[in-house]
Amino acid sequence: MALIVHKYGGTSMGSTERIRNVAKRVAKWVRAGHQLVVVPSAMSGETNRLLGLAKELFPGTPSDAVCRELDMLASTGEQVSVGLLSIALQAEGVPAVSFTGWQVPVRTDSAYTKARIESIADERVRGELAAGKVVVITGFQGIDDKGHITTLGRGGSDTSAVAVAAALKADECLIYTDVDGVYTTDPRVVPEARRLRSVSFEEMLEMASMGSKVLQIRSVEFAGKYHVPLRVLSSFTPWDIPIEEEARSGTLITFEEDEKMEQAIVSGIAFNRDEAKISILGVPDRPGIAFQILGAVADANIEVDVIIQNVSHEGKTDFSFTVHRNDYARTMEVLKTQVLPNLGTDRVEGDTRICKVSIVGIGMRSHGGIASKMFRALAEDGINIQMISTSEIKTSVVIDEKYMELAVRALHRAFELDQPPAPAQ
Ligand code: ASP
Ligand code: MG
């Protein structure tokens, strides 16, 4: 007998018919002798609908007091889901009980609309499990130390499920969703993209731009911190497929390099169009310049990603960096008002038509020559690299956004990601 946490996303909970399917699937696991805790999201579209109503009444930027009410409101979506699922389970003849965040309780800080889980009590849940019930717990919500309801940020049910699994020391946390796992890259860009049978949680974090479409990134951080065995799998397989088959499907998020079932050097290609590049030309090359520029940007709470400074000529250099596209206009404003006047240059250029493409793989730690293989593949397709940044398990390039798909396809091919990697030795 194992203790298993299942998480079902909004699409899987989208109608009474789908909820019945979830109940049948959960019942199958219970009948196989397992203890089950289930964490569902709100029915698809429900959170948007609720927040839309609030927006009609309060169109402006919500104050803290309004954010409190947004959480009061948005958390009801999940309360509906747990009630319905618990009823559906009982209709299947499976004893079940549902709890909201405050009933468990799931304790969080007081940062309304983006609260962080601090602790989860396990007595009540364990008591019900021991009494032979399936325990259905709301995703996305918790309670702060003053008794206010909080929510964890959009997509937060993933984090709820992982946190519940960590608190209960569950044997596995299965995230059922509308995709069947994590892919080598977005299959809409590369049709040959392959589902990964396993991926390390560090790779998953680095692939955030792809991975976050599958899981809330904070849930992956949580799984990494508390070593929660996590699997992402489809909720659209027939509910009655054999449990052994289901338990091996999807993508397993692993912790140890040697636990990896597949030994690819590069596991995936991530990409995004979220960034903009800013270059300041003719900057005096003297100590303190990077701080002068980026300090002001940081003070404005703007996050900088890739940075390069060129070789200087006659004491002048060019300095470029990228920020999120949403922060582009504000960054320009900060530079023009606070930075450039002290630098003796007014030459600043911006480019919002860039993208970032990255290769990610823990194998890069122990293998050389991977970055150069990346650069060669891009060169062969005539793609000019504007900026490069590296970490231990990732190399990213900034290129013209019109070459994004070409670059992703070229790299997918160059690293043979369409081929299953050799099995681990
Ligand atoms: N219902 C919440 C949302 O739509 C939480 C979740 O689905 O994970 O963001
Ligand atoms: Mg989700």
Coordinates of C-alpha atoms and ligand atoms in Angstrom, one line a residue:
M1 CA 0.0 0.0 0.0
A2 CA 1.3 3.4 -1.0
L3 CA 0.2 6.9 -0.1
I4 CA -0.3 8.7 -3.4
V5 CA -1.3 12.3 -4.1
H6 CA -3.2 13.0 -7.3
K7 CA -3.6 16.5 -8.7
Y8 CA -6.2 17.3 -11.3
G9 CA -6.1 20.5 -13.4
G10 CA -9.0 22.6 -14.4
T11 CA -9.6 20.9 -17.7
S12 CA -9.8 17.5 -16.0
M13 CA -12.4 19.0 -13.7
G14 CA -14.2 20.9 -16.4
S15 CA -17.6 19.2 -16.3
T16 CA -19.6 16.8 -14.2
E17 CA -18.8 14.1 -16.8
R18 CA -15.0 14.8 -16.4
I19 CA -15.3 14.9 -12.6
R20 CA -17.0 11.5 -12.8
N21 CA -14.0 10.2 -14.8
V22 CA -11.6 11.6 -12.2
A23 CA -13.6 9.8 -9.5
K24 CA -13.5 6.5 -11.4
R25 CA -9.7 6.9 -11.9
V26 CA -9.2 7.6 -8.2
A27 CA -11.5 4.7 -7.3
K28 CA -9.3 2.4 -9.4
W29 CA -6.2 3.4 -7.3
V30 CA -8.1 2.9 -4.1
R31 CA -9.3 -0.5 -5.1
A32 CA -5.7 -1.4 -5.9
G33 CA -5.0 -0.9 -2.2
H34 CA -3.6 2.7 -2.1
Q35 CA -4.3 5.6 0.2
L36 CA -5.3 8.6 -1.9
V37 CA -5.2 12.4 -1.3
V38 CA -6.6 14.3 -4.3
V39 CA -6.0 18.0 -4.9
P40 CA -8.1 19.5 -7.7
S41 CA -8.1 22.9 -9.4
A42 CA -11.2 24.9 -10.0
M43 CA -13.3 23.9 -13.0
S44 CA -11.7 25.3 -16.1
G45 CA -12.4 28.9 -16.7
E46 CA -13.8 29.4 -13.2
T47 CA -10.9 31.4 -11.7
N48 CA -10.9 33.7 -14.7
R49 CA -14.6 34.1 -14.5
L50 CA -14.5 35.0 -10.8
L51 CA -11.6 37.4 -11.2
G52 CA -13.4 38.9 -14.2
L53 CA -16.3 39.8 -12.0
A54 CA -14.1 41.5 -9.5
K55 CA -12.4 43.5 -12.3
E56 CA -15.9 44.8 -13.4
L57 CA -16.4 46.1 -9.9
F58 CA -12.8 47.3 -9.3
P59 CA -11.0 48.0 -12.6
G60 CA -8.0 49.7 -11.0
T61 CA -4.9 48.3 -9.4
P62 CA -6.1 46.4 -6.4
S63 CA -5.0 47.5 -2.9
D64 CA -4.0 45.0 -0.3
A65 CA -7.5 45.2 1.1
V66 CA -8.9 44.4 -2.3
C67 CA -6.4 41.6 -2.8
R68 CA -7.7 40.0 0.4
E69 CA -11.2 40.0 -1.2
L70 CA -9.8 38.6 -4.5
D71 CA -8.5 35.6 -2.5
M72 CA -11.8 35.2 -0.7
L73 CA -13.5 35.2 -4.1
A74 CA -11.0 33.1 -6.2
S75 CA -10.6 30.4 -3.5
T76 CA -14.3 29.4 -4.0
G77 CA -13.5 27.8 -7.3
E78 CA -11.5 25.1 -5.6
Q79 CA -14.1 24.7 -2.9
V80 CA -16.7 23.9 -5.5
S81 CA -14.3 21.3 -7.0
V82 CA -13.6 19.5 -3.8
G83 CA -17.3 19.2 -2.9
L84 CA -18.2 17.9 -6.4
L85 CA -15.3 15.4 -6.5
S86 CA -16.0 14.1 -3.0
I87 CA -19.7 13.6 -4.0
A88 CA -18.6 11.9 -7.3
L89 CA -16.4 9.5 -5.3
Q90 CA -19.2 8.6 -3.0
A91 CA -21.4 7.9 -6.0
E92 CA -18.6 5.4 -7.0
G93 CA -18.9 3.8 -3.6
V94 CA -15.6 5.3 -2.3
P95 CA -15.7 6.9 1.1
A96 CA -14.4 10.4 0.7
V97 CA -14.2 13.7 2.6
S98 CA -13.2 17.2 1.3
F99 CA -11.3 20.0 3.1
T100 CA -10.6 23.6 2.2
G101 CA -7.2 25.1 3.0
W102 CA -8.3 26.5 6.4
Q103 CA -9.7 23.2 7.5
V104 CA -6.5 21.2 6.9
P105 CA -5.0 23.8 7.7
V106 CA -2.6 24.9 5.0
R107 CA -0.7 27.8 6.6
T108 CA 0.7 30.5 4.3
D109 CA 2.1 34.0 4.7
S110 CA -0.2 37.0 4.2
A111 CA 0.8 37.9 0.6
Y112 CA -2.6 37.9 -0.9
T113 CA -2.9 36.6 -4.5
K114 CA 0.7 35.2 -4.3
A115 CA 1.0 33.7 -0.8
R116 CA 3.7 31.1 0.0
I117 CA 2.9 27.9 2.0
E118 CA 4.6 27.8 5.4
S119 CA 3.3 24.6 6.8
I120 CA 0.7 21.9 6.4
A121 CA -0.8 20.1 9.3
D122 CA -1.2 16.4 8.7
E123 CA -3.2 15.1 11.7
R124 CA -6.7 15.6 10.3
V125 CA -5.7 14.2 6.9
R126 CA -4.0 11.2 8.3
G127 CA -7.0 10.6 10.6
E128 CA -9.3 10.4 7.6
L129 CA -7.0 8.3 5.6
A130 CA -6.7 5.9 8.5
A131 CA -10.5 5.7 8.6
G132 CA -10.4 4.5 5.0
K133 CA -11.4 7.7 3.2
V134 CA -10.0 9.5 0.2
V135 CA -9.2 13.0 1.3
V136 CA -9.9 15.7 -1.2
I137 CA -8.1 19.0 -0.5
T138 CA -8.5 22.3 -2.3
G139 CA -5.6 23.4 -4.4
F140 CA -4.5 27.1 -4.7
Q141 CA -5.6 28.2 -1.2
G142 CA -4.5 28.5 2.4
I143 CA -4.9 30.6 5.5
D144 CA -2.6 33.1 7.1
D145 CA -1.9 33.4 10.8
K146 CA -4.8 35.9 11.3
G147 CA -7.3 33.6 9.7
H148 CA -7.6 35.3 6.3
I149 CA -8.0 33.1 3.2
T150 CA -5.0 33.4 0.8
T151 CA -4.3 32.1 -2.7
L152 CA -1.0 31.0 -4.1
G153 CA -0.8 32.7 -7.5
R154 CA -2.2 31.4 -10.8
G155 CA -1.5 27.8 -11.4
G156 CA -0.9 27.4 -7.6
S157 CA -2.8 24.1 -7.3
D158 CA 0.4 22.3 -8.5
T159 CA 2.3 23.8 -5.6
S160 CA -0.6 22.8 -3.2
A161 CA -0.4 19.2 -4.4
V162 CA 3.4 19.0 -4.1
A163 CA 3.3 20.6 -0.6
V164 CA 0.6 18.2 0.6
A165 CA 2.7 15.3 -0.7
A166 CA 5.8 16.7 1.1
A167 CA 3.9 17.2 4.3
L168 CA 2.5 13.6 4.2
K169 CA 5.7 12.2 2.9
A170 CA 3.7 10.6 0.1
D171 CA 5.3 7.9 -2.0
E172 CA 4.5 9.9 -5.2
C173 CA 2.7 13.0 -6.4
L174 CA 1.0 12.5 -9.7
I175 CA 0.0 15.7 -11.6
Y176 CA -2.7 14.8 -14.1
T177 CA -3.0 17.4 -16.8
D178 CA -4.1 18.0 -20.4
V179 CA -0.6 17.2 -21.8
D180 CA 1.0 13.8 -21.5
G181 CA 4.3 15.0 -20.1
V182 CA 7.3 17.2 -20.6
Y183 CA 8.7 17.3 -24.2
T184 CA 12.1 17.9 -25.6
T185 CA 10.7 21.1 -27.0
D186 CA 7.3 22.5 -27.9
P187 CA 5.7 20.0 -30.4
R188 CA 4.0 22.9 -32.1
V189 CA 7.4 24.2 -33.2
V190 CA 9.0 20.8 -33.8
P191 CA 6.6 18.1 -34.6
E192 CA 9.3 15.5 -33.9
A193 CA 9.6 16.6 -30.3
R194 CA 9.6 13.6 -28.0
R195 CA 8.1 13.1 -24.6
L196 CA 10.8 12.7 -22.0
R197 CA 10.4 9.7 -19.7
S198 CA 12.3 11.5 -17.1
V199 CA 13.8 14.9 -16.5
S200 CA 15.7 16.2 -13.5
F201 CA 14.1 18.9 -11.4
E202 CA 17.0 21.2 -12.2
E203 CA 16.5 20.8 -15.9
M204 CA 12.8 21.4 -15.4
L205 CA 13.6 24.7 -13.6
E206 CA 16.0 25.7 -16.4
M207 CA 13.4 24.9 -19.0
A208 CA 10.9 27.2 -17.2
S209 CA 9.7 28.7 -20.4
M210 CA 8.5 25.3 -21.5
G211 CA 8.1 23.6 -18.2
S212 CA 5.9 26.3 -16.8
K213 CA 3.3 25.5 -19.3
V214 CA 3.1 22.1 -17.7
L215 CA 3.7 22.9 -14.0
Q216 CA 3.7 26.0 -11.9
I217 CA 7.5 26.6 -11.5
R218 CA 7.2 27.1 -7.8
S219 CA 5.9 23.5 -7.4
V220 CA 9.1 22.2 -9.1
E221 CA 11.2 24.3 -6.6
F222 CA 9.1 22.8 -3.8
A223 CA 9.6 19.3 -5.1
G224 CA 13.3 19.9 -5.4
K225 CA 13.6 21.2 -1.9
Y226 CA 11.5 18.4 -0.2
H227 CA 12.5 15.6 -2.6
V228 CA 8.9 14.9 -3.6
P229 CA 8.8 12.2 -6.3
L230 CA 6.7 13.9 -9.0
R231 CA 5.2 12.7 -12.2
V232 CA 3.3 14.7 -14.9
L233 CA 0.8 12.6 -16.9
S234 CA -2.3 12.9 -19.0
S235 CA -5.8 12.8 -17.5
F236 CA -7.1 12.0 -20.9
T237 CA -6.1 8.4 -21.0
P238 CA -9.1 6.1 -20.4
W239 CA -9.7 6.0 -16.7
D240 CA -9.6 2.2 -16.7
I241 CA -6.1 1.7 -18.2
P242 CA -4.1 -0.8 -16.1
I243 CA -2.5 1.0 -13.1
E244 CA 1.0 -0.3 -13.9
E245 CA 0.8 1.3 -17.3
E246 CA -0.6 4.5 -15.9
A247 CA 2.1 4.6 -13.2
R248 CA 4.8 4.5 -15.8
S249 CA 3.3 7.0 -18.2
G250 CA 4.1 10.7 -18.5
T251 CA 7.3 12.3 -17.3
L252 CA 9.0 11.5 -14.0
I253 CA 10.9 14.4 -12.4
T254 CA 14.0 13.0 -10.8
F255 CA 16.6 14.2 -8.4
E256 CA 19.8 12.3 -8.9
E257 CA 21.7 12.2 -12.1
D258 CA 22.2 8.5 -11.8
E259 CA 18.5 7.9 -11.4
K260 CA 17.9 9.2 -14.8
M261 CA 16.5 6.6 -17.1
E262 CA 17.8 8.4 -20.1
Q263 CA 21.3 9.7 -20.5
A264 CA 21.0 12.5 -23.0
I265 CA 23.6 15.3 -22.8
V266 CA 21.0 17.9 -23.9
S267 CA 17.5 17.1 -22.7
G268 CA 15.5 19.9 -24.2
I269 CA 15.4 23.2 -26.1
A270 CA 13.6 26.0 -24.4
F271 CA 12.7 29.3 -26.0
N272 CA 10.8 32.5 -25.3
R273 CA 10.0 35.8 -26.9
D274 CA 9.5 37.5 -23.5
E275 CA 12.6 39.6 -23.5
A276 CA 13.9 42.9 -25.0
K277 CA 17.5 43.9 -25.5
I278 CA 18.8 47.3 -24.5
S279 CA 22.3 48.6 -25.5
I280 CA 24.0 51.7 -24.3
L281 CA 26.8 52.8 -26.7
G282 CA 29.9 54.7 -26.0
V283 CA 30.0 54.1 -22.2
P284 CA 33.2 55.1 -20.5
D285 CA 35.1 51.9 -19.6
R286 CA 35.9 52.5 -15.9
P287 CA 35.1 50.7 -12.6
G288 CA 31.6 51.0 -11.3
I289 CA 29.9 51.4 -14.7
A290 CA 28.0 48.1 -14.6
F291 CA 26.8 49.0 -11.1
Q292 CA 25.8 52.5 -12.2
I293 CA 23.6 51.1 -15.0
L294 CA 22.2 47.9 -13.5
G295 CA 22.0 49.3 -9.9
A296 CA 19.5 51.9 -11.1
V297 CA 17.6 49.2 -13.0
A298 CA 17.5 46.9 -10.0
D299 CA 16.3 49.8 -7.7
A300 CA 13.3 50.1 -10.0
N301 CA 12.6 46.4 -9.3
I302 CA 13.4 45.4 -12.9
E303 CA 15.0 42.0 -13.3
V304 CA 17.9 41.7 -15.8
D305 CA 18.6 38.5 -17.6
V306 CA 21.5 38.3 -20.1
I307 CA 24.3 40.9 -19.8
I308 CA 27.3 41.6 -22.1
Q309 CA 29.9 44.2 -22.1
N310 CA 32.1 44.6 -25.2
V311 CA 35.9 45.1 -25.5
S312 CA 36.6 48.8 -25.1
H313 CA 38.1 51.1 -27.8
E314 CA 39.7 54.3 -26.7
G315 CA 38.2 54.0 -23.2
K316 CA 34.6 53.5 -24.5
T317 CA 32.6 50.4 -24.6
D318 CA 29.1 49.2 -25.4
F319 CA 26.9 47.6 -22.7
S320 CA 23.9 45.5 -23.4
F321 CA 21.4 43.6 -21.4
T322 CA 17.9 42.0 -21.6
V323 CA 14.8 42.6 -19.5
H324 CA 11.3 41.3 -19.7
R325 CA 9.4 42.9 -22.5
N326 CA 6.8 44.2 -20.1
D327 CA 9.6 46.1 -18.3
Y328 CA 11.1 47.5 -21.5
A329 CA 9.5 50.9 -21.5
R330 CA 10.1 51.5 -17.8
T331 CA 13.8 50.4 -18.2
M332 CA 14.3 52.9 -21.0
E333 CA 12.7 55.6 -18.8
V334 CA 15.0 54.8 -15.9
L335 CA 18.1 54.9 -18.2
K336 CA 17.2 58.1 -19.8
T337 CA 16.3 59.9 -16.6
Q338 CA 18.7 58.5 -14.1
V339 CA 21.6 56.8 -15.8
L340 CA 22.6 58.3 -19.1
P341 CA 23.0 61.9 -17.9
N342 CA 25.8 60.7 -15.6
L343 CA 27.5 58.5 -18.2
G344 CA 28.3 61.2 -20.8
T345 CA 26.4 59.4 -23.6
D346 CA 22.8 59.6 -24.8
R347 CA 23.2 56.7 -27.3
V348 CA 20.8 54.0 -26.2
E349 CA 19.2 51.4 -28.5
G350 CA 16.4 49.1 -27.8
D351 CA 15.3 45.9 -29.6
T352 CA 12.1 44.2 -28.7
R353 CA 12.3 41.8 -31.7
I354 CA 14.6 39.3 -30.1
C355 CA 14.2 35.9 -28.6
K356 CA 16.2 33.6 -26.3
V357 CA 16.8 30.0 -27.2
S358 CA 18.5 27.7 -24.7
I359 CA 19.8 24.2 -24.7
V360 CA 19.4 22.5 -21.3
G361 CA 20.8 19.3 -19.9
I362 CA 22.6 18.1 -16.7
G363 CA 24.9 16.1 -19.0
M364 CA 26.5 19.4 -19.9
R365 CA 28.2 19.4 -16.6
S366 CA 30.4 16.5 -17.6
H367 CA 30.7 16.9 -21.3
G368 CA 32.7 19.6 -23.1
G369 CA 32.1 21.0 -26.6
I370 CA 28.3 21.3 -26.2
A371 CA 28.1 25.0 -26.6
S372 CA 30.3 25.0 -29.7
K373 CA 28.1 22.4 -31.2
M374 CA 25.2 24.7 -30.6
F375 CA 27.0 27.6 -32.2
R376 CA 27.9 25.6 -35.2
A377 CA 24.3 24.4 -35.8
L378 CA 23.1 28.0 -35.6
A379 CA 25.9 29.2 -38.0
E380 CA 25.1 26.5 -40.5
D381 CA 21.6 28.0 -40.7
G382 CA 23.0 31.5 -41.0
I383 CA 21.6 32.6 -37.6
N384 CA 23.5 35.5 -36.0
I385 CA 24.1 35.3 -32.3
Q386 CA 23.7 38.6 -30.5
M387 CA 24.3 37.6 -26.9
I388 CA 25.3 34.4 -25.1
S389 CA 24.9 33.3 -21.5
T390 CA 25.7 30.1 -19.8
S391 CA 25.0 28.3 -16.6
E392 CA 26.2 24.8 -15.5
I393 CA 23.4 23.0 -17.3
K394 CA 22.2 25.6 -19.8
T395 CA 23.5 27.7 -22.7
S396 CA 21.3 30.4 -24.0
V397 CA 21.6 32.7 -27.1
V398 CA 19.8 35.8 -27.9
I399 CA 18.9 36.0 -31.6
D400 CA 16.6 37.9 -33.9
E401 CA 13.1 36.7 -33.1
K402 CA 12.3 35.9 -36.8
Y403 CA 14.8 33.0 -36.6
M404 CA 13.4 31.5 -33.4
E405 CA 11.6 28.5 -35.0
L406 CA 14.4 27.9 -37.4
A407 CA 16.9 27.9 -34.5
V408 CA 14.8 25.6 -32.3
R409 CA 14.4 23.1 -35.2
A410 CA 18.2 23.2 -36.0
L411 CA 19.2 22.6 -32.4
H412 CA 16.6 19.8 -31.9
R413 CA 18.1 18.1 -35.0
A414 CA 21.8 18.8 -34.0
F415 CA 21.3 17.2 -30.6
E416 CA 19.3 14.4 -32.1
L417 CA 16.5 15.0 -29.7
D418 CA 14.0 13.3 -32.0
Q419 CA 15.9 10.0 -31.3
P420 CA 15.4 8.2 -28.0
P421 CA 18.8 8.4 -26.2
A422 CA 20.9 5.4 -25.4
P423 CA 19.7 3.7 -22.2
A424 CA 21.6 4.4 -19.1
Q425 CA 24.6 2.1 -18.4
Ligands
ASP1 N1 -7.6 27.8 -10.2 C1 -6.3 28.4 -10.1 C2 -6.0 29.1 -11.4 O1 -6.7 29.0 -12.3 C3 -5.2 27.5 -9.6 C4 -4.9 26.4 -10.5 O2 -5.6 26.1 -11.4 O3 -3.8 25.8 -10.3 O4 -4.9 29.7 -11.5
MG2 MG -2.2 24.3 -14.1

